[in-house]
Amino acid sequence: MKTVFLKPAALSRQSLSYLALGLLLALLLGSSGLALLALTGWQTAPEVQLWQDPWFWQVLKFTLWQAVLSSLLSVVLALPLARALVMDAQLPAKAAFLRWCLLCFVMPSLILITGLVVMFGFTGWLTPLLNRVFGDGWSLYGLTGILLAHVFLNLPLAIRVLTSQWGSIPSSVWKMAAQLHLTGWQRFLLVEWPALRSVLPALLGFIFLLCFNSFAVVLALGGGPAATTLEVAIFQALKYNFNPSEALFLAVTQLLVAGSCFWLFSRWGKLEWLAPATAGQTWRPELSTTSRWLGRVSYLLIALYLTLPVLGLLPTAMSQGLAGLPWLKLFKASGWSLVFALTASLLAVLMALQLTWVASNQQQVGTPQKISGLTRLVPVAALHHLIIPGMVLSVGLYIFFMPLINLMDWGWLAIIWLNALIALPFAFSQLKPAVFTYQASYQRLAASLALPLGVYWWHVVLPYLKPALQRVAAIALVLTLGDFAIFGIFGQPDYTTLPWLIYELAGSYQLAAAALASLWLLGLAFIGLMLLERK
């Protein structure tokens, strides 16, 4: 019998690979496991009585209702505009508008909230006009403000997804429909609807999930107990009332509902929103006069809707002069925000790269069964944080570690780690296609060259993956830069971030300072967008 000896270097490299992967999977799954353990491990009874409390059912009902309305409004309003962006060649500045849509979708919600308060609040620019139209009963706070903010944040996502779907219809299909002299309604049913049908349920489900887990918007614009969601109720129970049993019960409820929604959403398909959107670059049939004007009016109104809250920040920020603004607080909060965001986004990208690389190796012929079995956990570890809302994860870990360590000293570490976990699903899903394409196209050739590991990664892998890594790092940076929920649980006054500073300034009616901080945060997010869209 022939004995096979492994080289020590190869054995050591393989062992280190197993160890690194096992450690990463343990950290990812262990974080969620500890949070769930804390959520399900209480022994007190008062929180069970919430099932019989009308307040609990009112909170759950409002949470579901605002999410349903927000998702329906976002998709319905996006349909005519997305069609016009693809079909109407005379619409101006389409590429710039689609880039602005991407910025609006990833925009930190506190920027939007400040802009809405400036435009529609008690002393807002448009409030007198709205009082004339709706009477003196107009108020931004409550369901109205929540819907305005959620539609602002999610309508751009719907526009980009639907524009991509309409634009994916080949020119040959449009030409064949024209040769068959199909009417506009027949063309929609036979050509356009099949392309939309595959993405509409997933789009509605994804936006519903985002709105269901919304925190900053509801906290700032809810206006009272009648407009409270589960996420806000968890925060109030833990941060203000310090009632862990109530917070745990609400968190379990949110986890069950959000997990069920994600399960349905994952069965409905996937969305492509990060790729550069292209509209109107191939032959399209002429629109009817009604459809053309409907699209153009939608374009004008939605463009105004997506720009006015941001433009309204400029004069408000300058209204008290530059000298009276809290520059020291702004610079300090900017520094902490960048430290947290850069560290968390870098960590998310590194974890996504390792997980996608391991997952892609599973697809290669001849992969040992041991590695294949281990990599079955990779997609679960990378994506399951979409199921667990950030507030649930934060509350669970807060409760678990509260009796063990001083969270006032170590809260900053939790902020970085949890933000990395929240950004990981987006980084993994966007990096996965590039890594899988590389492995399928060049892995065998690169292996035949027998390059040293460092040379192989520095001169072969990283140059190929650089565009994808750049996009993923930028989106992770923008997402973590706007964190509000996690800081609300673990944050301390010693290291306030920009979103929390904006919330404090707006809450104390310092709108000029809040507007300046919002514009500053928007500038940082715009830099991330430039990196994201850079070719």
PDB file of N, CA and C in Angstrom, residues 446 449-463:
ATOM      1  N   ALA A 446      -4.716  29.722 -13.179  1.00  0.00           N
ATOM      2  CA  ALA A 446      -3.867  30.284 -12.130  1.00  0.00           C
ATOM      3  C   ALA A 446      -3.223  29.184 -11.297  1.00  0.00           C
ATOM      4  N   LEU A 449      -0.064  27.697 -12.804  1.00  0.00           N
ATOM      5  CA  LEU A 449       1.149  28.514 -12.746  1.00  0.00           C
ATOM      6  C   LEU A 449       1.920  28.317 -11.447  1.00  0.00           C
ATOM      7  N   ALA A 450       1.275  27.764 -10.432  1.00  0.00           N
ATOM      8  CA  ALA A 450       1.930  27.477  -9.150  1.00  0.00           C
ATOM      9  C   ALA A 450       2.623  28.706  -8.569  1.00  0.00           C
ATOM     10  N   LEU A 451       1.922  29.839  -8.583  1.00  0.00           N
ATOM     11  CA  LEU A 451       2.485  31.070  -8.036  1.00  0.00           C
ATOM     12  C   LEU A 451       2.469  31.037  -6.512  1.00  0.00           C
ATOM     13  N   PRO A 452       3.419  31.711  -5.873  1.00  0.00           N
ATOM     14  CA  PRO A 452       3.344  31.865  -4.417  1.00  0.00           C
ATOM     15  C   PRO A 452       2.041  32.554  -4.017  1.00  0.00           C
ATOM     16  N   LEU A 453       1.554  32.248  -2.823  1.00  0.00           N
ATOM     17  CA  LEU A 453       0.243  32.730  -2.404  1.00  0.00           C
ATOM     18  C   LEU A 453       0.160  34.260  -2.434  1.00  0.00           C
ATOM     19  N   GLY A 454       1.182  34.943  -1.910  1.00  0.00           N
ATOM     20  CA  GLY A 454       1.147  36.395  -1.893  1.00  0.00           C
ATOM     21  C   GLY A 454       1.160  36.998  -3.282  1.00  0.00           C
ATOM     22  N   VAL A 455       2.000  36.469  -4.162  1.00  0.00           N
ATOM     23  CA  VAL A 455       2.064  36.956  -5.544  1.00  0.00           C
ATOM     24  C   VAL A 455       0.751  36.690  -6.264  1.00  0.00           C
ATOM     25  N   TYR A 456       0.185  35.521  -6.030  1.00  0.00           N
ATOM     26  CA  TYR A 456      -1.068  35.141  -6.689  1.00  0.00           C
ATOM     27  C   TYR A 456      -2.187  36.111  -6.332  1.00  0.00           C
ATOM     28  N   TRP A 457      -2.328  36.423  -5.042  1.00  0.00           N
ATOM     29  CA  TRP A 457      -3.403  37.320  -4.640  1.00  0.00           C
ATOM     30  C   TRP A 457      -3.122  38.761  -5.065  1.00  0.00           C
ATOM     31  N   TRP A 458      -1.901  39.217  -4.929  1.00  0.00           N
ATOM     32  CA  TRP A 458      -1.608  40.629  -5.191  1.00  0.00           C
ATOM     33  C   TRP A 458      -1.621  40.961  -6.681  1.00  0.00           C
ATOM     34  N   HIS A 459      -1.149  40.054  -7.510  1.00  0.00           N
ATOM     35  CA  HIS A 459      -1.003  40.347  -8.933  1.00  0.00           C
ATOM     36  C   HIS A 459      -2.072  39.697  -9.814  1.00  0.00           C
ATOM     37  N   VAL A 460      -2.852  38.777  -9.287  1.00  0.00           N
ATOM     38  CA  VAL A 460      -3.847  38.084 -10.108  1.00  0.00           C
ATOM     39  C   VAL A 460      -5.264  38.324  -9.590  1.00  0.00           C
ATOM     40  N   VAL A 461      -5.509  37.954  -8.345  1.00  0.00           N
ATOM     41  CA  VAL A 461      -6.879  37.982  -7.829  1.00  0.00           C
ATOM     42  C   VAL A 461      -7.361  39.407  -7.578  1.00  0.00           C
ATOM     43  N   LEU A 462      -6.600  40.174  -6.816  1.00  0.00           N
ATOM     44  CA  LEU A 462      -7.058  41.513  -6.440  1.00  0.00           C
ATOM     45  C   LEU A 462      -7.249  42.447  -7.633  1.00  0.00           C
ATOM     46  N   PRO A 463      -6.358  42.456  -8.649  1.00  0.00           N
ATOM     47  CA  PRO A 463      -6.643  43.302  -9.815  1.00  0.00           C
ATOM     48  C   PRO A 463      -7.949  42.936 -10.517  1.00  0.00           C
TER      49      PRO A 463
END
